[in-house]
Coordinates of C-alpha atoms in Angstrom, one line a residue:
M19 CA 0.0 0.0 0.0
N20 CA 2.1 2.9 -1.3
N21 CA -0.4 5.0 -3.2
A22 CA -2.0 8.2 -1.8
P23 CA -5.7 7.2 -1.9
D24 CA -5.2 3.9 0.0
L25 CA -3.0 5.7 2.5
L26 CA -5.6 8.4 3.0
R27 CA -8.3 5.8 3.6
L28 CA -6.1 4.1 6.2
A29 CA -5.3 7.4 7.9
D30 CA -8.9 8.5 8.0
Q31 CA -9.6 5.6 10.4
C32 CA -7.8 7.6 13.1
V33 CA -10.3 9.5 15.2
K34 CA -7.6 11.6 17.0
C35 CA -8.5 10.3 20.5
G36 CA -5.0 10.4 21.8
Y37 CA -4.8 7.1 23.4
C38 CA -1.6 6.4 21.5
L39 CA 0.3 9.4 23.0
P40 CA 1.2 7.8 26.4
V41 CA 2.7 4.8 24.6
C42 CA 4.6 6.6 22.0
P43 CA 8.5 6.7 22.7
T44 CA 9.1 9.7 20.5
F45 CA 6.2 11.8 21.9
L46 CA 7.3 11.0 25.5
H47 CA 11.0 12.0 24.6
T48 CA 10.0 15.4 23.1
P49 CA 7.0 15.9 23.9
N50 CA 5.7 17.3 20.6
E51 CA 2.4 16.6 19.0
A52 CA 4.1 16.1 15.6
E53 CA 6.2 13.4 17.2
S54 CA 3.1 11.4 18.1
P55 CA 1.2 8.9 16.1
R56 CA -1.8 11.1 16.0
G57 CA 0.3 14.0 14.9
R58 CA 2.0 12.0 12.2
V59 CA -1.4 10.8 10.9
A60 CA -2.5 14.5 10.6
L61 CA 0.8 15.3 8.8
I62 CA 0.3 12.5 6.3
Q63 CA -3.3 13.6 5.7
G64 CA -2.2 17.2 5.2
W65 CA 0.6 16.3 2.9
L66 CA -1.4 13.8 0.8
T67 CA -4.4 16.2 0.4
G68 CA -2.0 19.1 -0.6
A69 CA -2.9 21.1 2.5
L70 CA 0.7 20.8 3.7
E71 CA 4.0 21.0 1.6
P72 CA 6.5 18.0 2.0
T73 CA 8.9 20.3 3.9
A74 CA 12.1 19.0 5.5
P75 CA 10.7 19.3 9.1
L76 CA 7.5 17.4 8.1
Q77 CA 9.6 14.6 6.5
L78 CA 11.8 14.5 9.6
H79 CA 8.8 14.0 11.9
L80 CA 7.9 11.0 9.8
D81 CA 11.5 9.7 9.7
H82 CA 11.7 9.8 13.6
C83 CA 9.0 7.2 13.9
L84 CA 10.5 4.0 15.4
L85 CA 7.8 1.7 14.0
C86 CA 7.5 0.0 17.3
R87 CA 3.8 0.0 16.7
A88 CA 3.0 0.3 20.4
C89 CA 0.3 2.7 19.2
E90 CA -1.4 -0.1 17.3
R91 CA -2.0 -2.0 20.6
A92 CA -3.5 1.1 22.2
C93 CA -5.6 2.2 19.4
P94 CA -9.5 1.6 19.8
S95 CA -10.0 2.2 16.1
L96 CA -7.4 -0.5 15.1
V97 CA -5.5 1.9 12.8
Q98 CA -2.7 -0.1 11.1
F99 CA 0.0 2.5 11.8
G100 CA 2.9 0.5 10.8
Q101 CA 1.4 -0.1 7.4
L102 CA 0.6 3.5 7.2
M103 CA 4.1 4.6 7.9
D104 CA 5.7 2.2 5.5
G105 CA 3.4 3.5 2.7
A106 CA 4.2 7.1 3.6
R107 CA 7.9 6.5 3.5
A108 CA 7.6 4.7 0.1
L109 CA 5.9 7.9 -1.2
Q110 CA 8.6 10.0 0.5
I111 CA 11.3 8.1 -1.5
K112 CA 9.4 8.8 -4.8
T113 CA 9.6 12.5 -4.0
Q114 CA 13.4 12.5 -3.5
P115 CA 15.8 13.3 -6.3
R116 CA 16.8 10.1 -8.1
W117 CA 20.4 10.2 -7.1
R118 CA 19.5 10.5 -3.5
A119 CA 17.1 7.6 -3.4
V120 CA 19.6 5.4 -5.2
F121 CA 22.3 6.4 -2.8
M122 CA 20.0 5.6 0.2
Q123 CA 19.1 2.2 -1.2
L124 CA 22.7 1.4 -1.8
G125 CA 23.6 2.2 1.9
L126 CA 20.7 0.0 3.1
T127 CA 21.8 -2.8 0.7
L128 CA 25.3 -2.7 2.1
L129 CA 23.9 -3.1 5.7
T130 CA 22.0 -6.3 4.5
Q131 CA 25.1 -8.0 3.1
T132 CA 28.1 -9.4 5.0
R133 CA 30.7 -7.9 2.6
G134 CA 28.8 -4.6 2.9
L135 CA 28.8 -4.6 6.7
L136 CA 32.5 -5.4 6.7
L137 CA 33.2 -2.5 4.2
I138 CA 31.4 -0.1 6.4
T139 CA 33.4 -1.4 9.3
A140 CA 36.6 -0.7 7.4
A141 CA 35.5 2.8 6.4
A142 CA 34.6 3.6 10.0
R143 CA 37.9 2.6 11.3
V144 CA 39.7 4.7 8.6
Y145 CA 37.5 7.6 9.8
Q146 CA 38.5 6.9 13.4
W147 CA 42.1 6.9 12.6
G148 CA 41.8 10.1 10.6
L149 CA 40.2 11.9 13.4
H150 CA 42.9 10.8 15.8
W151 CA 45.9 11.6 13.7
T152 CA 44.6 14.9 12.5
R153 CA 43.6 15.8 16.2
R154 CA 40.2 17.0 15.0
D155 CA 38.2 15.1 17.5
A156 CA 37.4 18.3 19.5
D157 CA 36.3 20.1 16.2
V158 CA 33.6 17.6 15.4
P159 CA 30.1 18.9 16.2
I160 CA 28.3 17.3 19.1
A161 CA 25.7 15.6 16.9
A162 CA 28.4 14.2 14.7
Q163 CA 30.4 13.0 17.8
S164 CA 27.3 11.1 18.9
S165 CA 26.9 9.5 15.4
W166 CA 30.6 8.6 15.4
A167 CA 30.5 7.1 18.9
V168 CA 27.9 4.6 17.5
L169 CA 30.0 3.7 14.5
R170 CA 33.1 3.5 16.7
Q171 CA 31.5 1.1 19.1
L172 CA 29.9 -0.8 16.2
T173 CA 33.4 -1.8 15.0
W174 CA 33.8 -4.2 18.0
Y175 CA 30.9 -6.2 16.7
L176 CA 31.8 -6.2 13.1
Q177 CA 35.3 -7.5 12.9
W178 CA 37.8 -7.1 10.0
P179 CA 39.4 -9.1 8.5
I180 CA 36.9 -11.9 8.2
N181 CA 37.3 -14.7 10.7
P182 CA 35.6 -18.1 10.6
P183 CA 32.9 -18.8 13.3
C184 CA 34.0 -20.8 16.3
P185 CA 32.2 -22.1 19.3
P186 CA 31.9 -19.0 21.4
F187 CA 32.9 -20.7 24.7
T188 CA 36.1 -22.3 23.4
K189 CA 39.3 -20.7 22.2
G190 CA 42.0 -22.7 20.5
G191 CA 40.1 -25.9 21.6
N192 CA 40.4 -25.0 25.3
K193 CA 37.4 -24.3 27.5
V194 CA 37.2 -20.6 28.5
D195 CA 36.3 -20.9 32.2
S196 CA 35.0 -17.3 32.5
F197 CA 31.9 -18.3 30.4
T198 CA 30.9 -21.0 32.8
T199 CA 30.7 -18.8 35.9
G200 CA 27.6 -16.7 35.5
G201 CA 28.3 -13.1 36.3
D202 CA 32.0 -13.4 35.4
A203 CA 31.4 -13.8 31.7
V204 CA 33.9 -11.9 29.6
N205 CA 33.0 -8.3 30.3
S206 CA 35.5 -6.6 28.2
F207 CA 33.9 -5.1 25.2
A208 CA 37.3 -4.7 23.6
K209 CA 37.3 -8.6 23.3
M210 CA 33.8 -8.8 22.1
G211 CA 35.0 -9.4 18.5
D212 CA 36.7 -12.6 19.8
V213 CA 33.5 -13.6 21.5
I214 CA 31.0 -13.0 18.6
G215 CA 33.3 -13.4 15.5
V216 CA 31.8 -13.2 12.1
F217 CA 30.5 -15.6 9.4
A218 CA 32.4 -16.1 6.2
T219 CA 31.0 -14.2 3.3
G220 CA 28.8 -15.0 0.3
G221 CA 27.6 -18.6 -0.3
D222 CA 30.2 -19.9 2.2
A223 CA 28.5 -17.9 5.0
V224 CA 27.9 -20.9 7.1
N225 CA 29.9 -23.6 5.5
S226 CA 32.6 -23.3 8.2
F227 CA 30.2 -25.0 10.6
T228 CA 30.7 -28.2 8.6
K229 CA 34.4 -28.2 9.6
A230 CA 33.5 -28.8 13.2
E231 CA 35.2 -31.7 14.9
D232 CA 33.3 -35.0 14.8
E233 CA 33.6 -35.7 18.4
T234 CA 30.8 -38.2 18.6
S235 CA 28.5 -39.8 16.2
A236 CA 25.5 -39.4 18.5
F237 CA 24.5 -36.1 16.8
T238 CA 25.2 -36.9 13.2
K239 CA 21.6 -37.9 12.7
A240 CA 18.9 -36.7 15.0
K241 CA 16.5 -39.4 16.2
N242 CA 13.8 -37.0 17.5
K243 CA 11.9 -36.1 14.3
K244 CA 8.6 -35.6 15.9
I245 CA 8.7 -32.1 17.6
G246 CA 5.1 -31.7 18.0
A247 CA 3.0 -31.2 14.9
L248 CA 5.6 -29.0 13.2
L249 CA 8.1 -31.8 12.7
K250 CA 5.9 -34.6 11.2
E251 CA 7.1 -33.5 7.8
K252 CA 9.9 -35.3 6.1
S253 CA 12.0 -32.2 5.8
P254 CA 13.9 -30.9 8.9
P255 CA 13.4 -27.3 10.3
A256 CA 15.5 -24.7 8.6
L257 CA 17.6 -22.1 10.5
F258 CA 17.4 -18.6 9.3
L259 CA 20.5 -16.6 9.9
G260 CA 19.6 -13.2 8.5
C261 CA 22.0 -10.5 7.4
V262 CA 23.0 -8.3 10.3
A263 CA 22.4 -11.1 12.7
R264 CA 24.7 -13.4 10.7
V265 CA 27.6 -11.0 11.4
T266 CA 26.9 -9.9 14.9
E267 CA 25.2 -12.9 16.5
N268 CA 27.5 -15.8 15.7
E269 CA 27.4 -16.6 19.4
T270 CA 23.7 -17.1 19.3
A271 CA 23.8 -19.1 16.1
T272 CA 26.4 -21.5 17.6
A273 CA 24.5 -21.8 20.8
L274 CA 21.2 -22.6 19.0
I275 CA 23.0 -25.3 16.9
Q276 CA 24.6 -26.7 20.1
V277 CA 21.2 -26.9 21.7
L278 CA 19.6 -28.6 18.7
Q279 CA 22.4 -31.1 18.5
S280 CA 22.2 -31.7 22.3
L281 CA 18.5 -32.4 22.1
E282 CA 18.9 -34.6 19.0
I283 CA 16.7 -32.4 16.7
D284 CA 17.6 -32.5 13.1
Y285 CA 17.9 -29.2 11.2
C286 CA 19.3 -27.7 8.0
I287 CA 20.8 -24.4 7.1
P288 CA 20.1 -23.3 3.5
T289 CA 23.2 -21.7 2.3
A290 CA 21.6 -19.5 -0.4
Q291 CA 19.4 -17.6 2.2
G292 CA 19.8 -13.8 2.4
C293 CA 18.0 -10.9 4.0
C294 CA 14.4 -10.8 5.1
G295 CA 14.0 -7.3 3.5
A296 CA 12.8 -5.5 6.7
L297 CA 15.4 -2.8 6.4
L298 CA 14.5 -1.8 2.9
R299 CA 10.7 -2.1 3.5
H300 CA 10.7 0.2 6.5
H301 CA 12.8 2.8 4.8
G302 CA 10.5 3.2 1.8
Y303 CA 11.8 0.6 -0.7
P304 CA 9.0 -2.1 -0.8
D305 CA 9.7 -3.4 -4.2
A306 CA 13.4 -4.0 -3.4
A307 CA 12.3 -5.6 -0.1
D308 CA 9.9 -7.9 -2.0
R309 CA 12.7 -9.1 -4.4
V310 CA 15.0 -9.8 -1.5
L311 CA 12.5 -11.6 0.4
K312 CA 11.3 -13.7 -2.6
R313 CA 14.8 -15.0 -3.1
T314 CA 15.2 -15.8 0.6
A315 CA 11.7 -17.4 0.8
A316 CA 12.5 -19.6 -2.2
T317 CA 15.4 -21.3 -0.2
L318 CA 13.1 -21.9 2.9
R319 CA 9.8 -23.0 1.3
D320 CA 10.4 -26.7 1.7
A321 CA 11.1 -26.4 5.5
P322 CA 8.0 -27.3 7.7
V323 CA 9.2 -24.6 10.1
I324 CA 11.8 -21.9 10.0
I325 CA 13.7 -21.1 13.2
G326 CA 15.0 -17.7 13.6
Y327 CA 16.9 -16.1 16.6
A328 CA 16.2 -12.4 15.5
S329 CA 12.5 -11.7 16.3
A330 CA 12.2 -8.9 13.9
C331 CA 13.3 -11.1 11.0
V332 CA 10.9 -13.8 12.2
A333 CA 8.0 -11.3 12.1
E334 CA 9.0 -10.2 8.6
L335 CA 9.1 -13.8 7.3
R336 CA 5.8 -14.6 8.9
S337 CA 3.8 -11.4 7.8
H338 CA 5.2 -10.7 4.3
A339 CA 6.3 -14.1 3.0
Q340 CA 3.7 -16.2 4.8
L341 CA 6.3 -18.6 6.1
N342 CA 5.9 -20.8 9.1
A343 CA 8.6 -19.0 11.0
V344 CA 9.0 -19.2 14.8
E345 CA 11.4 -17.5 17.1
S346 CA 13.9 -19.9 18.6
C347 CA 12.7 -19.6 22.2
R348 CA 9.2 -20.6 21.3
F349 CA 10.5 -23.5 19.1
L350 CA 12.5 -24.9 22.0
I351 CA 9.7 -24.5 24.5
N352 CA 7.5 -26.6 22.3
T353 CA 10.1 -29.2 22.0
P354 CA 9.3 -32.4 23.9
A355 CA 13.0 -33.3 24.2
L356 CA 13.7 -30.0 26.2
K357 CA 11.2 -31.0 28.9
T358 CA 13.2 -34.1 29.8
A359 CA 16.6 -32.4 29.3
H360 CA 19.2 -32.2 32.1
L361 CA 20.2 -28.5 32.9
R362 CA 22.8 -27.6 35.3
P363 CA 22.1 -24.7 37.8
L364 CA 23.0 -21.2 37.0
A365 CA 23.1 -19.0 40.1
A366 CA 22.6 -15.7 38.4
R367 CA 19.9 -13.0 37.9
V368 CA 18.8 -12.0 34.5
L369 CA 16.7 -9.1 33.2
V370 CA 14.5 -9.8 30.2
H371 CA 14.2 -7.0 27.6
E372 CA 11.1 -7.4 25.5
P373 CA 11.7 -6.2 21.9
C374 CA 8.8 -4.6 20.0
S375 CA 9.1 -7.3 17.5
Q376 CA 8.5 -10.0 20.1
H377 CA 5.2 -8.2 20.8
W378 CA 4.3 -8.2 17.1
L379 CA 4.7 -12.0 17.2
G380 CA 2.1 -12.0 20.0
D381 CA 4.6 -13.9 22.2
P382 CA 6.5 -11.7 24.7
Q383 CA 6.5 -14.5 27.3
A384 CA 8.6 -16.9 25.3
A385 CA 12.0 -15.8 26.6
Y386 CA 10.7 -16.0 30.2
Q387 CA 9.3 -19.4 29.8
L388 CA 12.6 -20.7 28.3
L389 CA 14.8 -19.1 31.0
Q390 CA 12.5 -20.4 33.9
L391 CA 13.6 -24.0 32.9
I392 CA 17.2 -23.2 34.2
P393 CA 17.6 -24.1 37.8
E394 CA 18.5 -21.3 40.3
L395 CA 18.3 -18.7 37.6
V396 CA 16.4 -15.6 38.8
V397 CA 14.4 -14.2 35.9
Q398 CA 13.0 -10.7 36.1
S399 CA 11.4 -8.3 33.6
L400 CA 13.5 -5.3 32.7
P401 CA 11.7 -2.1 33.9
D402 CA 10.4 0.2 31.1
N403 CA 9.7 -2.8 28.9
G404 CA 6.6 -1.1 27.8
H405 CA 8.5 1.3 25.7
C406 CA 10.9 0.8 22.7
C407 CA 14.6 0.9 23.5
G408 CA 15.2 3.2 20.6
A409 CA 17.2 0.7 18.4
A410 CA 14.4 0.4 15.8
G411 CA 16.2 -1.0 12.9
T412 CA 18.7 1.7 11.9
H413 CA 17.2 4.5 14.1
F414 CA 20.0 4.1 16.7
L415 CA 22.6 4.8 13.8
Q416 CA 20.6 7.7 12.3
F417 CA 19.4 9.4 15.4
P418 CA 21.9 8.2 18.1
S419 CA 21.2 11.0 20.7
A420 CA 17.4 10.3 20.7
A421 CA 18.1 6.6 20.9
A422 CA 20.3 7.0 23.8
A423 CA 17.7 9.0 25.6
M424 CA 15.1 6.5 25.0
A425 CA 17.3 3.7 26.4
S426 CA 18.3 5.8 29.5
A427 CA 15.5 4.5 31.7
K428 CA 16.4 0.9 30.9
I429 CA 20.1 1.6 31.5
A430 CA 19.3 3.3 34.8
A431 CA 17.2 0.2 35.9
I432 CA 20.1 -2.1 34.9
R433 CA 22.6 0.0 36.9
E434 CA 20.3 -0.2 40.0
L435 CA 19.3 -3.9 39.7
K436 CA 22.9 -5.0 38.9
P437 CA 21.9 -8.3 36.9
D438 CA 24.5 -10.8 35.7
Y439 CA 23.0 -10.8 32.2
V440 CA 20.4 -8.8 30.2
V441 CA 18.6 -11.0 27.5
T442 CA 16.8 -10.0 24.3
T443 CA 15.6 -11.8 21.2
N444 CA 16.4 -9.0 18.8
T445 CA 19.6 -8.2 17.1
G446 CA 19.2 -4.4 16.9
C447 CA 18.2 -4.1 20.6
A448 CA 21.1 -6.3 21.7
L449 CA 23.6 -4.1 19.7
H450 CA 22.0 -0.8 21.0
L451 CA 21.8 -2.0 24.6
N452 CA 25.3 -3.4 24.7
M453 CA 26.6 0.0 23.4
Q454 CA 24.7 2.0 25.8
L455 CA 25.9 -0.2 28.8
Q456 CA 29.4 0.2 27.5
A457 CA 29.0 4.0 27.3
S458 CA 27.7 3.9 30.9
G459 CA 30.6 2.0 32.2
L460 CA 28.5 -1.1 33.1
A461 CA 30.2 -4.4 32.4
I462 CA 27.1 -6.5 31.8
R463 CA 26.6 -8.6 28.8
V464 CA 23.4 -8.5 26.6
V465 CA 22.8 -12.0 25.2
H466 CA 20.1 -14.2 23.6
P467 CA 18.3 -16.4 25.9
V468 CA 19.4 -19.5 23.9
V469 CA 23.0 -18.6 24.9
L470 CA 22.2 -19.1 28.6
L471 CA 20.3 -22.2 27.8
A472 CA 23.3 -23.6 25.9
M473 CA 25.6 -22.9 28.9
C474 CA 23.4 -25.0 31.1
L475 CA 22.3 -27.8 28.8
L476 CA 24.1 -31.1 29.3
S477 CA 24.5 -32.8 25.9
L478 CA 24.2 -36.5 25.5
N479 CA 28.0 -36.7 25.2
D480 CA 28.4 -34.8 28.5
K481 CA 26.1 -37.2 30.2
L482 CA 27.8 -40.3 28.8
H483 CA 31.1 -39.1 30.0
G484 CA 29.8 -37.7 33.3
R485 CA 30.7 -34.1 32.6
S486 CA 28.9 -31.4 34.4
F487 CA 29.1 -28.6 31.9
N488 CA 28.6 -28.1 28.1
Q489 CA 31.8 -27.3 26.2
F490 CA 30.1 -26.1 23.2
T491 CA 32.0 -28.3 20.8
L492 CA 30.1 -28.4 17.5
V493 CA 29.9 -32.0 16.3
G494 CA 28.9 -34.2 13.4
G495 CA 27.1 -34.2 10.1
N496 CA 26.5 -31.9 7.1
H497 CA 23.4 -29.9 7.9
F498 CA 23.7 -27.6 4.8
Y499 CA 22.2 -27.7 1.4

């Protein structure tokens, strides 16, 4: 829906009641009526009817929207605000000069490809060196310093040159003890690149997993092929790696694979998969998003279920490709094998951050239910979960000062409660919160719930040898096609 008449019909459903105002992060941050859902609906109506000119301030008010869609849950008229904003941004792009629209699309395309992300990392580091050697750090405007701070911190997560993925809790084949001791998990963000790593590029993005040591044949062929109704098909579930998540969440991908192997659940990783198209769609390029998603969906169609560990990607696959996609926490909870699995205790406290995308899936409780299976783990909700953290796709890169302000209440709560871990199921939220914690001087890791589960799950091989911890050694079999 990216034509003016359809968007106007959608906007006219809004009765301007104002129930959306208290739940809108941008309105609470300013507060400015033009920064509220009600205000943006009015701006769109004025623009599309010709009553308002598409000035730079008007366009900026629309760009500031996080697309968290909290307003949709509060709206008594059931206005589909996310769809309205996507359509308005698509029309915005059409009004831009051709060169600018192409340039913006190129930047987004780089963000959705492994090589592009690493190229951005290299450019960011060159920029950092240039500022340092020319001693111009103090001359950079405050807004630019804020934007640069995000890029500089992002380089810890996007490492160059490319390194193959490895089990995150092993280094050189030896167990890293700090990862098995709860709150003492590697807190140095300077070493985060060693923890997360990156996937190889292009078609070989995940092939390096196949080189894992074949320590035991117990996992080469999973025996449990009836995981509820979803796994009665002949084909195994497929893992969706995504684009940004593929580079920044190697730790999560490795943990999920270890859990599936430990539970003897077969799986496959289609090597031709790509981006879900969400970044392109939410920035006004629906046609490009559909093309990208179509290619990705073609590689996943045969799977009875697609398991994703980035909730925003799962929501995109489900809503725009009509795929049977499920977030990894919910998949594991519905797995009979997990109910009888042996989990070692983890004496730690964890705060659960609820991404907006987990609410879109209608399943904000999945992470809580999964973590509550771990003995001795204290699971609490992160205060201010009702509001977006400010990550919102690329919002924390485009508007870092505003994004930091929106996360400030959460960071203050983390400082006060002093958890051992913060968990979230969305890639952007994890990056944003990790960066804000680092900037605040808090050495607390933000991880995916599956990472904590993998730390505590005793594999079949562990039980056979009487071991009391999981060493995260990837084993057995070719799970790629």
